[in-house]
XYZ file of C-alpha atoms in Angstrom:
556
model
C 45.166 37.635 -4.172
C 45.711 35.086 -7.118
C 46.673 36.677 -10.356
C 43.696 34.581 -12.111
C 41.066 36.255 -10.055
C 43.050 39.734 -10.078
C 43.338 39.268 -14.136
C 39.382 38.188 -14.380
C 38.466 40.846 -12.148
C 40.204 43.622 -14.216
C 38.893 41.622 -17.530
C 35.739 42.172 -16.367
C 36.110 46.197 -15.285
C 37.249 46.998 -18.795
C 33.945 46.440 -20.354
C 31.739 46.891 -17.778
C 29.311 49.791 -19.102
C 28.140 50.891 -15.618
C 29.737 53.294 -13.856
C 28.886 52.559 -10.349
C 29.565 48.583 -10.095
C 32.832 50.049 -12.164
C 33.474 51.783 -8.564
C 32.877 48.969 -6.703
C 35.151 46.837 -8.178
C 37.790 49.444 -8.439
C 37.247 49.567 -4.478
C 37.537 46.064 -4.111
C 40.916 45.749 -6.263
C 42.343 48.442 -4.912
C 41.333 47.021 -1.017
C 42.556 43.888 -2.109
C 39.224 42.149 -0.806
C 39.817 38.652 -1.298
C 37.018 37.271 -0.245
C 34.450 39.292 -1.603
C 36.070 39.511 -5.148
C 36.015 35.425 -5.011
C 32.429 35.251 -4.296
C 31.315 38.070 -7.273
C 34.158 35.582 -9.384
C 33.095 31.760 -8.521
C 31.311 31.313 -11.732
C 28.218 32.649 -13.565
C 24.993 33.603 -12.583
C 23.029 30.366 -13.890
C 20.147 31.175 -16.073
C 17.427 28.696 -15.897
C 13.621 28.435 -16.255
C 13.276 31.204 -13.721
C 15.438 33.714 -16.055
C 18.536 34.794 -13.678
C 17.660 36.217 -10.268
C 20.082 37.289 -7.755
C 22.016 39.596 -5.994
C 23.164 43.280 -7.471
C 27.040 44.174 -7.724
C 29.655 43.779 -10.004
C 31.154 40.366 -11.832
C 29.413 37.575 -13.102
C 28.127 36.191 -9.867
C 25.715 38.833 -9.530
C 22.616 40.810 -11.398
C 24.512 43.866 -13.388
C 24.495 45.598 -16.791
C 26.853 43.541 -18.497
C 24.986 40.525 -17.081
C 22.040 41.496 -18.565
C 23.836 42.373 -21.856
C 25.186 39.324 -22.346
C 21.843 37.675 -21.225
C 19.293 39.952 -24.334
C 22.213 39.289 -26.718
C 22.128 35.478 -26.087
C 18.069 35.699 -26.116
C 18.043 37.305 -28.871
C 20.142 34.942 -30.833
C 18.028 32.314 -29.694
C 14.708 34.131 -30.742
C 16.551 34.345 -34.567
C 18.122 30.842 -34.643
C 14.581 29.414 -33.734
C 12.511 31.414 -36.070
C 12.001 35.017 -35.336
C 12.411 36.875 -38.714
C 13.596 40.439 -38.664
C 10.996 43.002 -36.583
C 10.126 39.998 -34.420
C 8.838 41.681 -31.227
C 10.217 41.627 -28.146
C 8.178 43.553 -25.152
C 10.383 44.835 -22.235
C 8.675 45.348 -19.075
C 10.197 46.316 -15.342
C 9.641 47.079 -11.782
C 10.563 49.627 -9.371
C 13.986 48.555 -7.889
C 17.197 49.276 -7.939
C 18.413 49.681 -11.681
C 15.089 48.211 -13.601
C 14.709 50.255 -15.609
C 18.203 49.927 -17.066
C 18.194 46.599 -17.219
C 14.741 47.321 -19.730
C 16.913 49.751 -21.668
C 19.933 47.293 -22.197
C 17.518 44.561 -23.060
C 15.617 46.852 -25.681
C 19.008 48.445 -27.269
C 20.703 44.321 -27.518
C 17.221 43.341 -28.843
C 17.002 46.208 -31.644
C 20.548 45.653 -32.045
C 20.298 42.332 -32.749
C 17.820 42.988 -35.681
C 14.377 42.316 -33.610
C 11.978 44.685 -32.686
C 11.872 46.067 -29.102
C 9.032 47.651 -27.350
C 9.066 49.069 -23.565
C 6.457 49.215 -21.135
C 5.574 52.755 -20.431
C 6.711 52.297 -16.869
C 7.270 50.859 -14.154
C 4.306 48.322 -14.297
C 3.302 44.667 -12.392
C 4.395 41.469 -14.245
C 0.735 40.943 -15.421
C 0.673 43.731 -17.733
C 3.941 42.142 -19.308
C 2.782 38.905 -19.760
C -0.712 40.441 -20.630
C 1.130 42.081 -23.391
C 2.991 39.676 -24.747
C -0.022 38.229 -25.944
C -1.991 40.788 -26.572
C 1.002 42.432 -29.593
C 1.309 39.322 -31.158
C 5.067 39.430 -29.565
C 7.998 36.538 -29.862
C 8.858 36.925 -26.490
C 8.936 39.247 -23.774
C 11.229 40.046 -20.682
C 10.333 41.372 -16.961
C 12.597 42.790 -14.901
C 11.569 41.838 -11.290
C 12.909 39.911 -8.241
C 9.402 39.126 -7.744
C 9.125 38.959 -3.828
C 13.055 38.424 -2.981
C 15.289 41.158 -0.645
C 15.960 44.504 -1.905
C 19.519 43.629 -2.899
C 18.270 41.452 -5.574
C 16.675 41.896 -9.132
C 16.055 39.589 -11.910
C 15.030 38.762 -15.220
C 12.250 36.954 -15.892
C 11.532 35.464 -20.059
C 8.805 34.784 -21.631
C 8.165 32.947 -25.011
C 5.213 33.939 -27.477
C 2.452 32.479 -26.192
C 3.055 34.673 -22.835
C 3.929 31.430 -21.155
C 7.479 31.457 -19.005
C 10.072 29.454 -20.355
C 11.019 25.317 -19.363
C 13.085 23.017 -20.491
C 15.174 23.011 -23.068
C 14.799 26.883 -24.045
C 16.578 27.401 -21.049
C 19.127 25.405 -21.379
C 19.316 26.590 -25.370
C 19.206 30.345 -24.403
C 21.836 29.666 -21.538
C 24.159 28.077 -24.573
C 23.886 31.354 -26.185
C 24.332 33.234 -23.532
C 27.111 31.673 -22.903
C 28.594 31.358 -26.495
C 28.485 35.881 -26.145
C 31.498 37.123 -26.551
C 32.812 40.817 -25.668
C 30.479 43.268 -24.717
C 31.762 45.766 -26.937
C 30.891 43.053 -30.013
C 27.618 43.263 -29.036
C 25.585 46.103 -30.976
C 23.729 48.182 -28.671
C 22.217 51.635 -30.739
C 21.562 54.345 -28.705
C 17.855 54.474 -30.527
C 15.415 52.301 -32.604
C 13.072 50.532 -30.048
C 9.407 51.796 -29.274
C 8.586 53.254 -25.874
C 4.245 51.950 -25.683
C 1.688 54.460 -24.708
C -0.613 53.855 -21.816
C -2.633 52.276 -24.371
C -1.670 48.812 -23.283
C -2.517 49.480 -20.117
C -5.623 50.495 -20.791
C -6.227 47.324 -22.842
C -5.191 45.143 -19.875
C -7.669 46.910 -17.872
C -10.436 46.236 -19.907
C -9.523 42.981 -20.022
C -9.354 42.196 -16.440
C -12.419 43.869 -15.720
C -14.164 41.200 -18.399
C -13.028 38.452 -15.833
C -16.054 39.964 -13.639
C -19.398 39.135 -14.326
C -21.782 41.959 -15.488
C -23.768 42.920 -12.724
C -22.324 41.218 -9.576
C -22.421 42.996 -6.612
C -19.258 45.930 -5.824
C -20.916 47.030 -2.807
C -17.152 45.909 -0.363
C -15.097 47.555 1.127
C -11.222 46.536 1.274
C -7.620 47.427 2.812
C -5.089 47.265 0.200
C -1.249 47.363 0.290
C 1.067 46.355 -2.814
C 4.456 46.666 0.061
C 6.126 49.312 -1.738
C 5.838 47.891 -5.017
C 4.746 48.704 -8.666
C 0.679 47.121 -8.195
C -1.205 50.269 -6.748
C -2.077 52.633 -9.736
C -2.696 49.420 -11.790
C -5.021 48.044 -9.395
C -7.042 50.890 -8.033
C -7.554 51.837 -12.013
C -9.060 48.052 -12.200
C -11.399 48.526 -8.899
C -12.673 52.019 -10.214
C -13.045 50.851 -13.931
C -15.296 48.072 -12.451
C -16.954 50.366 -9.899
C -15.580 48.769 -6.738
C -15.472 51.360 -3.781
C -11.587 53.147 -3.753
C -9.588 50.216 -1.663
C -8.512 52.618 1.200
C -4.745 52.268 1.338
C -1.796 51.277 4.060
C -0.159 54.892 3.718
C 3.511 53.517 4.701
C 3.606 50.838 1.821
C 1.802 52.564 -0.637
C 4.552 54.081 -2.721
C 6.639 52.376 -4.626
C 10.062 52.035 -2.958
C 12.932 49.751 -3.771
C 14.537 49.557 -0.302
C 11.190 48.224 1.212
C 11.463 49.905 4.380
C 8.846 48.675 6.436
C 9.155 44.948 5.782
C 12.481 42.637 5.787
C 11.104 40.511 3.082
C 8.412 42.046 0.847
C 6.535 38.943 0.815
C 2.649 38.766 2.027
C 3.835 35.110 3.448
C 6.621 36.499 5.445
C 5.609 36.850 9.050
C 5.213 40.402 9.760
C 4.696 41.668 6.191
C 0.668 41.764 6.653
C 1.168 43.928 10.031
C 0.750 47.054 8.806
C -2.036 45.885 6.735
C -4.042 44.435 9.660
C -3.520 47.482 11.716
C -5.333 49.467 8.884
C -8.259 46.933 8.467
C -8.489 47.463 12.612
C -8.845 50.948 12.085
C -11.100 50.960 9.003
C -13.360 47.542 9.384
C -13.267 46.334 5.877
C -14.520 43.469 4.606
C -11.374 42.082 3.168
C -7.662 42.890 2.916
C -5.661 42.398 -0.229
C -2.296 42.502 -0.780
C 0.015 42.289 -3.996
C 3.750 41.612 -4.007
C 6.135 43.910 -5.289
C 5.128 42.784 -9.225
C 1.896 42.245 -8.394
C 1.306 39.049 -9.806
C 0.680 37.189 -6.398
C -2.320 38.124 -4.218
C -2.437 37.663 -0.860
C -6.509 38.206 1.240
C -6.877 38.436 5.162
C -10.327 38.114 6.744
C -11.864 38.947 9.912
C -11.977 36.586 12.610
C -12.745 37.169 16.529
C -10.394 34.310 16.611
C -7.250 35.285 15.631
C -4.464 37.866 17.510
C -5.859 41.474 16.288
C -8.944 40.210 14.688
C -7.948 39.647 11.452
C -6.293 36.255 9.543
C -4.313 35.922 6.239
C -6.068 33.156 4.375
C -3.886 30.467 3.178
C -2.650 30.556 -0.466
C -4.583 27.303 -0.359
C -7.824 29.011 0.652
C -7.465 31.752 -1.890
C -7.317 28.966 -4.647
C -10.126 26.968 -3.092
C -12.296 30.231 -2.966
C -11.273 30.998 -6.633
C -11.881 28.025 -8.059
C -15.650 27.589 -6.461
C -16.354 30.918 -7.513
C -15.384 30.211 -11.298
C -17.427 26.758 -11.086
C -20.289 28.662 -9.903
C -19.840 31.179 -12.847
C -19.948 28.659 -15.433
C -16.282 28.536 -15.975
C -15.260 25.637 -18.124
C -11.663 23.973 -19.250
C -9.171 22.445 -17.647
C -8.455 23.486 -13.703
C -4.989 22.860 -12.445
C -2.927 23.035 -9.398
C 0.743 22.923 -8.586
C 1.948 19.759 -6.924
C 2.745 21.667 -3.771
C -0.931 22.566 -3.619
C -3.770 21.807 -1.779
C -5.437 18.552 -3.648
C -8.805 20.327 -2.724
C -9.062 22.164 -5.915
C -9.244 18.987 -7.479
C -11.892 17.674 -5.845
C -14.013 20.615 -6.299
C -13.198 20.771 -9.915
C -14.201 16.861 -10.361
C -17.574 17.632 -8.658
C -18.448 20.245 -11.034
C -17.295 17.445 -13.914
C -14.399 19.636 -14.912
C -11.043 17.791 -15.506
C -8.110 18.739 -13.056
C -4.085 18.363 -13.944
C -1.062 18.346 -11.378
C 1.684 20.200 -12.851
C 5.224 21.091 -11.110
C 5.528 23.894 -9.597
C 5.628 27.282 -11.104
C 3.717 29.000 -13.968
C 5.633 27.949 -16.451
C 4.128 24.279 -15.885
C 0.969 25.416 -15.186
C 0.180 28.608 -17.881
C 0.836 25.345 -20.319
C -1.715 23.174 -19.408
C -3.938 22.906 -22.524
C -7.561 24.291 -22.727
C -6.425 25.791 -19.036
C -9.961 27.114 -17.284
C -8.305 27.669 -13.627
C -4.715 27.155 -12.468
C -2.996 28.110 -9.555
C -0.263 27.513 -6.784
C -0.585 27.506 -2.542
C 2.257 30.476 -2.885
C -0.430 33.335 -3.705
C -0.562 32.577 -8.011
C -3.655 32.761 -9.631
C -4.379 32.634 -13.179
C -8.102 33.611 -13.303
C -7.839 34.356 -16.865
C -5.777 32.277 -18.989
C -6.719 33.672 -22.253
C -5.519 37.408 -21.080
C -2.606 36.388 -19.366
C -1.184 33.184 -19.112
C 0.896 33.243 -15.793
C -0.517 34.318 -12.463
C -2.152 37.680 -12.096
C -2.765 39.188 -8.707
C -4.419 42.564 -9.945
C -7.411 40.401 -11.862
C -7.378 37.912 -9.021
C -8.181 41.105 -6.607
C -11.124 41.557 -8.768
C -12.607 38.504 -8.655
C -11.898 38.144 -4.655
C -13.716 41.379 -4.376
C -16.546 40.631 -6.735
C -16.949 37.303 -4.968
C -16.510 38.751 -1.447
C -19.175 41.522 -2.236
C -21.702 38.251 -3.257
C -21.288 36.816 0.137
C -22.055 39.995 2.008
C -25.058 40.155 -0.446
C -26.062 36.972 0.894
C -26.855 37.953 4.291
C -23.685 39.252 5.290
C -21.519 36.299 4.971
C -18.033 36.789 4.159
C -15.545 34.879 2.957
C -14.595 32.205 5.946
C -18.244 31.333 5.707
C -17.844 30.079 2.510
C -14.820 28.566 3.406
C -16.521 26.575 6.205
C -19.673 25.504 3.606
C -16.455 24.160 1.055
C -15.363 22.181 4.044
C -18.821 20.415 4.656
C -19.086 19.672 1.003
C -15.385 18.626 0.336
C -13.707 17.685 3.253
C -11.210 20.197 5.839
C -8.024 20.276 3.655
C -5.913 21.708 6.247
C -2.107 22.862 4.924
C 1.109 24.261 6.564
C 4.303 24.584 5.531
C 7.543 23.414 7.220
C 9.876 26.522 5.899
C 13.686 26.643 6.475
C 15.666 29.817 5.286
C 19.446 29.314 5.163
C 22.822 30.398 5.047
C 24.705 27.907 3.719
C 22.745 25.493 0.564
C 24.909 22.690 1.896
C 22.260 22.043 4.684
C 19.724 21.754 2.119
C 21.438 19.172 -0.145
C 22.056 17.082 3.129
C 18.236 17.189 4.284
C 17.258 15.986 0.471
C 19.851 13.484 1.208
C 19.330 12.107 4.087
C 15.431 11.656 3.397
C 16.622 9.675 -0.276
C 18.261 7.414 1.862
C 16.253 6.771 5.070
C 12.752 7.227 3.695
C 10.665 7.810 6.317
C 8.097 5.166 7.148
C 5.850 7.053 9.119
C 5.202 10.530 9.645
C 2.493 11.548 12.397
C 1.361 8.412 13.481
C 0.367 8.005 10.025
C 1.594 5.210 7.582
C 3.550 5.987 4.840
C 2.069 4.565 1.659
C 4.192 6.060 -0.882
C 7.509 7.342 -1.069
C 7.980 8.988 -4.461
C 11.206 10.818 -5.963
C 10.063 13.356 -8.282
C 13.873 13.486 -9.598
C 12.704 10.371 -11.352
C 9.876 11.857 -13.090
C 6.957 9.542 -10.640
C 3.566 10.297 -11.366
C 4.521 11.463 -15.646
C 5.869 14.744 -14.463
C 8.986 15.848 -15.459
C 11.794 15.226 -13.445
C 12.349 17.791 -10.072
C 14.718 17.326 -7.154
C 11.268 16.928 -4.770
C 10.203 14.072 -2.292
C 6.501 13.368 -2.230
C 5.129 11.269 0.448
C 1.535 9.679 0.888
C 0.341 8.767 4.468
C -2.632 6.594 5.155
C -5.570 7.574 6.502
C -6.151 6.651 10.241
C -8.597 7.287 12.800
C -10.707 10.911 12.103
C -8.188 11.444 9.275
C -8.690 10.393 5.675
C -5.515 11.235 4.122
C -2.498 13.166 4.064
C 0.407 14.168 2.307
C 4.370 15.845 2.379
C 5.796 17.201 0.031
C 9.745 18.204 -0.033
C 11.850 20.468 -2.344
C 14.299 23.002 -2.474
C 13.067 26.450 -3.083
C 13.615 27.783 -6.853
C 14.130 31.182 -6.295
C 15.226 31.599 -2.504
C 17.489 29.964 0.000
C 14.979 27.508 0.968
C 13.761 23.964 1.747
C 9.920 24.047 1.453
C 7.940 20.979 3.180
C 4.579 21.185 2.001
C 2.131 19.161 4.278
C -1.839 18.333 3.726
C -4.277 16.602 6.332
C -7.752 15.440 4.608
C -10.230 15.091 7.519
C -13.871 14.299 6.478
C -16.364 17.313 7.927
C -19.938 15.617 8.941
C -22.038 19.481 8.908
C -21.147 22.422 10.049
C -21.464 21.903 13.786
C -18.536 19.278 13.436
C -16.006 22.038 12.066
C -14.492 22.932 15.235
C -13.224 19.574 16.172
C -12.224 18.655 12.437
C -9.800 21.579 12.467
C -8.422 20.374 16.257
C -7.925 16.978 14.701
C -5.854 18.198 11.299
C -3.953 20.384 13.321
C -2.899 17.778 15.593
C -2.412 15.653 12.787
C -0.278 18.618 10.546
C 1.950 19.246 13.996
C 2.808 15.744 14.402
C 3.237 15.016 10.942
C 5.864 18.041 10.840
C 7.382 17.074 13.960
C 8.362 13.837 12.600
C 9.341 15.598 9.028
C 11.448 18.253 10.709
C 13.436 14.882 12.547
C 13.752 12.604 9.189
C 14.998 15.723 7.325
C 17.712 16.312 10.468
C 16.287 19.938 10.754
C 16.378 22.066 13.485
C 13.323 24.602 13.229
């Protein structure tokens, strides 16, 4: 073993403040694991606009309690050095995994320590009721502790500035600086005492508020399957369905507890195949109307729908679907502002939002482009975000977004017991079939990734499909006004029964992915033509990914 990684690694076990990654490293020194002390010692965990998310274990490479240290007391010196007097709040909020909730007590001890205010969530509670709070205290800035939707071995930590928006460019690069600029963890005041624990009071007030997102008087009469897969969104969103006298969701009994090891799924993501199964197999024993699903911070919301059609009986709409369903339901409740969607999303939204004479915006993705979008009405993103309510929480929100697919679910079955694909299929006729799928790639080794951007910069693909490519864009350059991305957007000419269609490519933000994001536009002449529009665009989607998945030099 070098003596610089041997000296670094016993650096770092001299201040480390928690006991057990303390043992692990011992273990690994003493074992004299090369290999596995190299990876925890490559470098730092890189905090960006997505906060720092990543593995748990001991060094720098990985989500720990010095990590986190060093990442409150560089936020915090941001948060003075750009304004926040003394008593400045900062509101702390966590999940259920794997050492959450000391990551929330670190943060509020650096934070009080560092002459700001702190306040803690009550509990374990969804990423909503953070963001929710933010807002709603007046607060500076707030912090989740989540991993969202990634593996079990993973946490994060998620920032938020004072307008309960997530953070871009440059505060991330700023708060990285003084992250970085921290110097040892024993110079860095942490009092056992001095930051407020909040009653249940806030979550009471983000109740009331979600339940205002419903129209008075709209049907509750549905019935639903809900599962939040073992994380933090049950008691948070059966409160909402009672307060606003929705029927008890009957629960999937195996994933309703909160559990950090996720033992029933391998990701605990609604879009991972398999994640919905246990779900489904309720709705087949129950016969809802609709199944809902949160991830593990509940601020993505996934619906599944009956259909003869599908394997078991029952579907999982499209994030796509959810935000065209959304969006027609707020137009028809007189919702005004801005609607937005997320590059990667279905361009449907826009054209519903046009022909209700609402303006629309493209934004990158995430909701820290989108919870910025002034006078925002409506925005949302094809990977389950919804932000139904802007004004109460300014990020996506899939405990508020349950209520409004319920309310608007229960208006359908009002109307002579349609349900939701019927509407779907009416949205269709009046918009066009914007058909979506995604060409996903998980891997082990990032290199693959960088050569499938690169080899589509420099062969540009000049037809995908059959159809012509119109447009090759490079979001890295900023095209289109947005700010610069590593993405690939393509446009395709229409051709035959298609109108339109469209790829997008990027690397995933948060996961080991490369995300292809394809969109077929075929027009829909009434209802009775519906069936052989959706032959067409899936035709047209399998080609066009066919061709994708051999430009990218992807095997999948």
């Amino acid at each position: 073993m070098s003596r610089d990684l041997t000296a670094r690694a016993r650096a770092w076990l001299a201040e480390d403040p928690d006991p057990e990654t303390r043992a692990e490293l011992s273990a690994l020194l003493a074992a004299d694991e090369r290999g596995a002390l190299a990876e925890r010692f490559a470098g730092t965990l890189q905090f960006g606009t997505a906060g720092l998310r990543g593995e748990m274990g001991a060094g720098p490479m990985r989500m720990n309690r010095a990590v986190v240290i060093r990442a409150a007391a560089g936020l915090s010196a941001y948060l003075r050095e750009t304004g926040a007097g003394p008593g400045g709040l900062v509101v702390v909020g966590y999940d259920a995994r794997h050492k959450s909730a000391d990551f929330a007590r670190d943060t509020a001890a650096v934070v009080t320590g560092a002459g700001l205010r702190a306040a803690v969530l009550p509990r374990a509670l969804p990423t909503p009721v953070l963001a929710f709070a933010i807002r709603h205290l007046g607060a500076v800035a707030g912090v989740m502790v989540t991993a969202s939707h990634n593996p079990p071995r993973d946490n994060g930590y998620k920032v938020y500035l004072g307008d309960g928006s997530q953070i871009v460019p440059p505060a991330d690069a700023d708060i990285a600086a003084r992250i970085a600029a921290v110097g040892a963890l024993a110079d860095v005041p942490r009092p056992e005492a001095g930051w407020e624990t909040l009653g249940e009071d806030v979550v009471e007030a983000y109740l009331a508020r979600s339940g205002a997102a419903l129209t008075g008087g709209s049907p509750r009469s549905v019935s639903v399957v809900y599962t939040p897969l073992h994380g933090v969104g049950r008691p948070v969103l059966a409160a909402a369905f009672a307060r606003a006298g929705f029927p008890p969701p009957v629960d999937v009994p195996e994933q309703a507890e909160a559990d950090p090891d996720f033992p029933t799924v391998a990701f605990p993501n609604p879009e991972e195949p398999g994640a919905m199964d246990l779900a489904f197999a309720a709705a087949r024993a129950s016969s809802p109307d609709l199944v809902i699903a949160n991830d593990p911070d509940a601020d993505r919301c996934a619906a599944g729908v009956p259909d003869p059609a599908a394997e078991g009986g029952w579907r999982m709409l499209r994030g796509d679907e959810v935000g065209a369903l959304l969006a027609t339901h707020l137009v028809r409740r007189g919702r005004r502002g801005t609607f937005a969607a997320s590059i990667v999303s279905s361009s449907l939204a826009g054209r519903i939002a046009t022909a209700a004479g609402l303006p629309y915006e493209e934004t990158l993705t995430g909701f820290k482009w989108l919870g910025r979008v002034p006078d925002l009405g409506f925005g949302y993103e094809e990977a389950l975000g919804y932000c139904v309510d802007p004004e109460g929480v300014r990020d996506k929100d899939g405990v508020t977004a349950a209520l409004l697919l319920a309310e608007l679910a229960a208006e359908e079955k009002e109307r002579g017991g349609r349900t939701l694909a019927d509407l779907l299929d009416d949205i269709a006729v009046a918009h066009g079939l914007h058909a979506t799928d995604q060409l996903s790639v998980r891997v082990a080794d990032l290199a693959v990734i960088a050569d499938a951007m690169a080899r589509l910069r420099s062969a540009p693909p000049r037809a995908l499909g059959g159809l012509a490519v119109e447009s090759a864009e490079d979001l890295a350059e900023g095209a289109g006004g947005l700010p610069p991305t590593d993405g690939l957007r393509y446009r395709m000419a229409g051709a035959g029964a298609v109108e339109a269609a469209r790829v997008i490519v990027r690397p995933s933000g948060t996961e080991p992915k490369l995300k292809c994001y394809l969109e077929v536009v075929v027009p829909v002449e009434g209802h009775d033509a519906l069936p052989d529009a959706r032959a067409t665009a899936a035709g047209a989607l399998a080609a066009v990914k066919r061709d994708l998945a051999e430009a990218a030099g992807l095997e999948v």
